[in-house]
Amino acid sequence: MEDRESEPKLVLVFSGKRKSGKDYVTQLIQDRLGSEVCCILRLSGPLKQQYAQEHGLDLNLLLGPGPYKERYRADMIHWGESCRNKDPGFFCHLATRGAREPVWVVSDARRLSDLRWFQSKFPHQTKSIRVQCSDTTRSQRGWDFTPGVDDAESECGLDSGVDFDWIITNEADAPPLDEQLKPVLKLAQEAASSVINIL
Ligand SMILES: Nc1ncnc2c1ncn2[C@@H]1O[C@H](COP(=O)(O)OP(=O)(O)OP(=O)(O)O)[C@@H](O)[C@H]1O
Ligand SMILES: C[C@@](O)(CCOP(=O)(O)O)CC(=O)O
C-alpha cells in the first residue's frame, strides 16, 4: 500500500551534469515558492544516508557541494547500482516517502529509470527539466573530468532519449534564472493554488 495520504499536484524532475547547478536552481525554486508549498527531494539522499552509515562517513559533507563527496562518488555509484539493479525505483520510493507538499522538486534524476518511475507513478503531474551549462563554467565550480564517473550512466543516462519540458541554462551570460524559470514557477503556483492560496 502507498504510504502517502495525497498525491502531489506537480512533480518537477531535474537532471543535469555534475556542477551544472541542480542544487542551486532547485533551491531557488523552493525559495520562490516557499517550503510549505514545495519540497526538494534528492534521490541521492537515502543513498548517501545508508552509504555514510555503512562506511562511517560524514553525511552532511556527503550531502554538501564541496570536494568531500567526490572522493567517494565512484564507489557510491557502484554501491547504489547494486540496490538499483534489484529495484530501479528503490531510491525514488525512499526519497518520496513522507512527502506531503503539493509541489515536489526532485533535484537529481540521473537515469531513464528515475524519470520513468515518476512518469509512471504521476503521469499527469510529472515535468522534466534539464539544467545545463558549459564545461568551462562547471570547471570554475570545481568540476574536473573523472573517467568512470563522467562517462558512466550516472552522468550520461539522460543525455539522449528525453524530450525535456524545459531546459535551463545556468551560466553568467544566460538570461537570469528567474526569467528562465518563470513558466515553471507559474505552473507550480497554479498547481499549489488549488491546495494553498499563495497567489
Ligand atoms: N547561478 C549560480 N550562481 C552562483 N553560484 C552557482 C550558480 N549555480 C551553481 N553555483 C555554485 O556552483 C557549485 C555547484 O552547484 P550545485 O551544487 O548546485 O551543482 P550540482 O549540479 O548540484 O552539482 P553536483 O551534482 O556535482 O553536486 C555550488 O557551489 C553552487 O553554489
Ligand atoms: C552516488 C550518487 O547518488 C551521488 C550523487 O551526488 P550529487 O547529487 O552529485 O550530490 C550518484 C548516483 O546515484 O549515481
Short mmCIF file of C-alpha atoms and ligand atoms in Angstrom, two decimals:
data_model
loop_
_atom_site.label_atom_id
_atom_site.label_comp_id
_atom_site.label_asym_id
_atom_site.label_seq_id
_atom_site.Cartn_x
_atom_site.Cartn_y
_atom_site.Cartn_z
CA MET A 1 0.00 0.00 0.00
CA GLU A 2 1.22 3.53 -0.79
CA ASP A 3 2.33 5.35 2.37
CA ARG A 4 1.12 8.83 1.49
CA GLU A 5 -2.26 10.43 2.03
CA SER A 6 -2.45 12.54 -1.11
CA GLU A 7 -0.69 12.74 -4.43
CA PRO A 8 1.48 15.72 -5.41
CA LYS A 9 -0.08 18.32 -7.69
CA LEU A 10 3.17 18.78 -9.62
CA VAL A 11 6.43 16.83 -9.79
CA LEU A 12 9.37 18.71 -11.30
CA VAL A 13 12.12 16.22 -12.11
CA PHE A 14 15.52 17.90 -12.56
CA SER A 15 18.62 16.44 -14.11
CA GLY A 16 21.96 17.83 -15.21
CA LYS A 17 25.66 17.14 -15.20
CA ARG A 18 27.87 17.50 -12.15
CA LYS A 19 28.20 21.17 -11.18
CA SER A 20 25.58 22.29 -13.68
CA GLY A 21 23.79 23.78 -10.67
CA LYS A 22 20.93 21.37 -9.93
CA ASP A 23 21.02 22.11 -6.21
CA TYR A 24 21.36 25.84 -6.78
CA VAL A 25 18.43 26.02 -9.20
CA THR A 26 16.15 23.76 -7.20
CA GLN A 27 16.89 25.74 -4.02
CA LEU A 28 15.93 28.92 -5.88
CA ILE A 29 12.60 27.35 -6.85
CA GLN A 30 11.90 26.38 -3.26
CA ASP A 31 12.86 29.89 -2.09
CA ARG A 32 10.39 31.39 -4.55
CA LEU A 33 7.53 29.01 -3.72
CA GLY A 34 8.13 28.57 0.00
CA SER A 35 8.71 25.35 1.90
CA GLU A 36 5.05 24.86 2.72
CA VAL A 37 4.27 24.51 -0.94
CA CYS A 38 7.43 22.93 -2.27
CA CYS A 39 9.79 20.24 -1.03
CA ILE A 40 13.13 19.29 -2.52
CA LEU A 41 13.57 15.54 -2.86
CA ARG A 42 17.05 14.16 -3.51
CA LEU A 43 17.24 10.61 -4.83
CA SER A 44 20.81 10.59 -3.55
CA GLY A 45 19.57 11.46 -0.02
CA PRO A 46 18.65 7.97 1.17
CA LEU A 47 21.57 6.54 -0.80
CA LYS A 48 24.10 8.80 0.93
CA GLN A 49 22.47 8.23 4.30
CA GLN A 50 22.81 4.47 4.06
CA TYR A 51 26.27 4.67 2.46
CA ALA A 52 27.55 7.06 5.17
CA GLN A 53 26.25 4.79 7.89
CA GLU A 54 27.81 1.64 6.43
CA HIS A 55 31.16 3.34 5.77
CA GLY A 56 31.42 5.59 8.84
CA LEU A 57 31.38 8.82 6.79
CA ASP A 58 30.12 12.36 7.43
CA LEU A 59 26.61 12.51 5.94
CA ASN A 60 26.44 16.32 5.95
CA LEU A 61 29.63 16.57 3.92
CA LEU A 62 28.37 13.91 1.51
CA LEU A 63 25.19 15.96 1.04
CA GLY A 64 27.02 19.28 0.53
CA PRO A 65 28.53 20.81 -2.61
CA GLY A 66 32.22 20.55 -1.57
CA PRO A 67 35.01 18.16 -2.64
CA TYR A 68 34.44 15.58 0.16
CA LYS A 69 31.71 13.65 -1.69
CA GLU A 70 33.83 13.49 -4.85
CA ARG A 71 36.32 11.20 -3.08
CA TYR A 72 33.55 8.65 -2.62
CA ARG A 73 31.46 9.28 -5.73
CA ALA A 74 32.66 6.34 -7.86
CA ASP A 75 32.20 3.89 -5.01
CA MET A 76 28.81 5.38 -4.07
CA ILE A 77 27.66 4.99 -7.67
CA HIS A 78 28.59 1.28 -7.63
CA TRP A 79 27.05 0.80 -4.21
CA GLY A 80 23.81 2.48 -5.35
CA GLU A 81 23.74 0.47 -8.55
CA SER A 82 23.73 -2.78 -6.62
CA CYS A 83 20.47 -1.58 -4.98
CA ARG A 84 19.04 -0.24 -8.24
CA ASN A 85 19.78 -3.50 -10.07
CA LYS A 86 17.38 -5.26 -7.73
CA ASP A 87 14.78 -2.47 -7.89
CA PRO A 88 15.28 0.52 -10.24
CA GLY A 89 12.76 2.55 -8.20
CA PHE A 90 14.41 1.79 -4.87
CA PHE A 91 15.70 5.32 -4.15
CA CYS A 92 12.73 7.05 -5.81
CA HIS A 93 10.44 5.28 -3.41
CA LEU A 94 12.56 6.07 -0.35
CA ALA A 95 13.07 9.73 -1.34
CA THR A 96 9.36 10.39 -1.81
CA ARG A 97 8.16 8.58 1.30
CA GLY A 98 6.51 11.06 3.60
CA ALA A 99 6.45 13.97 1.12
CA ARG A 100 3.23 15.91 1.68
CA GLU A 101 3.81 19.24 -0.09
CA PRO A 102 1.80 19.88 -3.26
CA VAL A 103 4.89 20.59 -5.39
CA TRP A 104 7.76 18.13 -5.43
CA VAL A 105 11.12 19.18 -6.82
CA VAL A 106 13.28 16.14 -7.49
CA SER A 107 16.78 17.60 -7.76
CA ASP A 108 18.86 14.75 -9.16
CA ALA A 109 17.40 12.32 -11.68
CA ARG A 110 20.29 10.56 -13.37
CA ARG A 111 18.89 7.58 -15.20
CA LEU A 112 15.97 6.97 -17.54
CA SER A 113 14.61 4.60 -14.93
CA ASP A 114 14.43 7.53 -12.43
CA LEU A 115 12.39 9.66 -14.81
CA ARG A 116 10.21 6.74 -15.92
CA TRP A 117 9.41 5.94 -12.28
CA PHE A 118 7.91 9.39 -11.72
CA GLN A 119 6.21 9.40 -15.12
CA SER A 120 4.56 6.09 -14.42
CA LYS A 121 3.50 6.93 -10.83
CA PHE A 122 2.41 10.50 -11.60
CA PRO A 123 1.74 10.65 -15.35
CA HIS A 124 -0.28 13.87 -15.27
CA GLN A 125 1.89 15.75 -12.79
CA THR A 126 5.44 14.98 -13.91
CA LYS A 127 7.54 17.50 -15.86
CA SER A 128 11.21 17.05 -16.76
CA ILE A 129 13.75 19.86 -16.56
CA ARG A 130 17.38 19.83 -17.64
CA VAL A 131 19.93 22.17 -16.10
CA GLN A 132 22.89 22.81 -18.36
CA CYS A 133 25.99 24.96 -18.61
CA SER A 134 29.35 24.87 -20.35
CA ASP A 135 32.21 22.65 -19.18
CA THR A 136 34.19 25.85 -18.57
CA THR A 137 31.60 27.02 -16.06
CA ARG A 138 31.45 23.57 -14.48
CA SER A 139 35.24 23.64 -14.07
CA GLN A 140 35.04 27.05 -12.39
CA ARG A 141 32.61 25.44 -9.94
CA GLY A 142 35.10 22.69 -9.10
CA TRP A 143 34.45 20.03 -11.75
CA ASP A 144 37.15 18.04 -13.47
CA PHE A 145 36.56 15.12 -15.79
CA THR A 146 36.79 11.81 -13.94
CA PRO A 147 36.82 8.61 -16.02
CA GLY A 148 34.38 6.04 -14.68
CA VAL A 149 32.13 8.84 -13.38
CA ASP A 150 31.65 11.44 -16.11
CA ASP A 151 31.42 8.83 -18.87
CA ALA A 152 29.13 6.47 -16.91
CA GLU A 153 25.34 6.16 -16.68
CA SER A 154 25.20 8.25 -13.51
CA GLU A 155 26.24 11.30 -15.57
CA CYS A 156 25.17 10.30 -19.10
CA GLY A 157 21.95 8.33 -18.56
CA LEU A 158 19.74 11.26 -19.59
CA ASP A 159 21.99 12.75 -22.30
CA SER A 160 19.66 11.44 -25.01
CA GLY A 161 16.23 9.92 -25.40
CA VAL A 162 14.39 12.56 -23.35
CA ASP A 163 12.34 15.41 -24.70
CA PHE A 164 12.68 17.73 -21.69
CA ASP A 165 9.78 20.04 -20.89
CA TRP A 166 12.26 22.82 -20.11
CA ILE A 167 16.00 23.36 -20.44
CA ILE A 168 17.54 25.90 -18.06
CA THR A 169 20.94 27.37 -18.87
CA ASN A 170 22.73 28.19 -15.63
CA GLU A 171 25.62 30.43 -16.57
CA ALA A 172 26.69 34.02 -16.16
CA ASP A 173 25.87 35.11 -19.72
CA ALA A 174 22.49 33.33 -19.93
CA PRO A 175 19.22 35.11 -19.16
CA PRO A 176 18.61 35.47 -15.41
CA LEU A 177 17.39 32.28 -13.75
CA ASP A 178 14.21 33.96 -12.51
CA GLU A 179 13.31 34.82 -16.08
CA GLN A 180 14.05 31.32 -17.40
CA LEU A 181 12.11 29.76 -14.53
CA LYS A 182 9.01 31.90 -15.00
CA PRO A 183 6.89 29.24 -16.75
CA VAL A 184 7.97 26.62 -14.22
CA LEU A 185 7.11 28.85 -11.26
CA LYS A 186 3.81 29.83 -12.85
CA LEU A 187 2.80 26.20 -13.30
CA ALA A 188 3.88 25.40 -9.74
CA GLN A 189 1.90 28.33 -8.31
CA GLU A 190 -1.18 27.28 -10.27
CA ALA A 191 -0.79 23.69 -9.10
CA ALA A 192 -0.34 24.74 -5.50
CA SER A 193 -3.13 27.31 -5.50
CA SER A 194 -5.70 24.53 -5.60
CA VAL A 195 -4.36 23.45 -2.20
CA ILE A 196 -2.81 26.53 -0.58
CA ASN A 197 -3.75 30.05 -1.54
CA ILE A 198 -0.36 31.55 -2.39
CA LEU A 199 -1.27 33.67 -5.37
N1 LIG B 1 23.92 30.53 -10.85
C1 LIG B 1 24.85 30.36 -9.91
N2 LIG B 1 25.40 31.43 -9.30
C2 LIG B 1 26.35 31.27 -8.33
N3 LIG B 1 26.84 30.06 -7.93
C3 LIG B 1 26.32 28.96 -8.52
C4 LIG B 1 25.31 29.06 -9.53
N4 LIG B 1 25.00 27.81 -9.91
C5 LIG B 1 25.76 26.98 -9.18
N5 LIG B 1 26.56 27.66 -8.34
C6 LIG B 1 27.54 27.09 -7.39
O1 LIG B 1 28.28 26.08 -8.06
C7 LIG B 1 28.50 24.96 -7.21
C8 LIG B 1 27.87 23.72 -7.87
O2 LIG B 1 26.46 23.92 -7.93
P1 LIG B 1 25.43 22.80 -7.44
O3 LIG B 1 25.93 22.16 -6.20
O4 LIG B 1 24.10 23.41 -7.44
O5 LIG B 1 25.58 21.82 -8.67
P2 LIG B 1 25.02 20.34 -8.85
O6 LIG B 1 24.61 20.20 -10.27
O7 LIG B 1 24.00 20.09 -7.79
O8 LIG B 1 26.38 19.56 -8.62
P3 LIG B 1 26.71 18.07 -8.13
O9 LIG B 1 25.70 17.15 -8.73
O10 LIG B 1 28.07 17.87 -8.65
O11 LIG B 1 26.64 18.14 -6.65
C9 LIG B 1 27.87 25.29 -5.86
O12 LIG B 1 28.87 25.78 -5.00
C10 LIG B 1 26.86 26.39 -6.21
O13 LIG B 1 26.62 27.26 -5.14
C1 LIG B 2 26.05 8.25 -5.87
C2 LIG B 2 25.24 9.41 -6.42
O1 LIG B 2 23.91 9.35 -5.91
C3 LIG B 2 25.90 10.71 -5.96
C4 LIG B 2 25.05 11.96 -6.23
O2 LIG B 2 25.61 13.08 -5.64
P1 LIG B 2 25.21 14.55 -6.04
O3 LIG B 2 23.75 14.58 -6.43
O4 LIG B 2 26.07 14.95 -7.19
O5 LIG B 2 25.48 15.37 -4.80
C5 LIG B 2 25.17 9.33 -7.92
C6 LIG B 2 24.38 8.16 -8.44
O6 LIG B 2 23.37 7.74 -7.81
O7 LIG B 2 24.76 7.63 -9.48
#
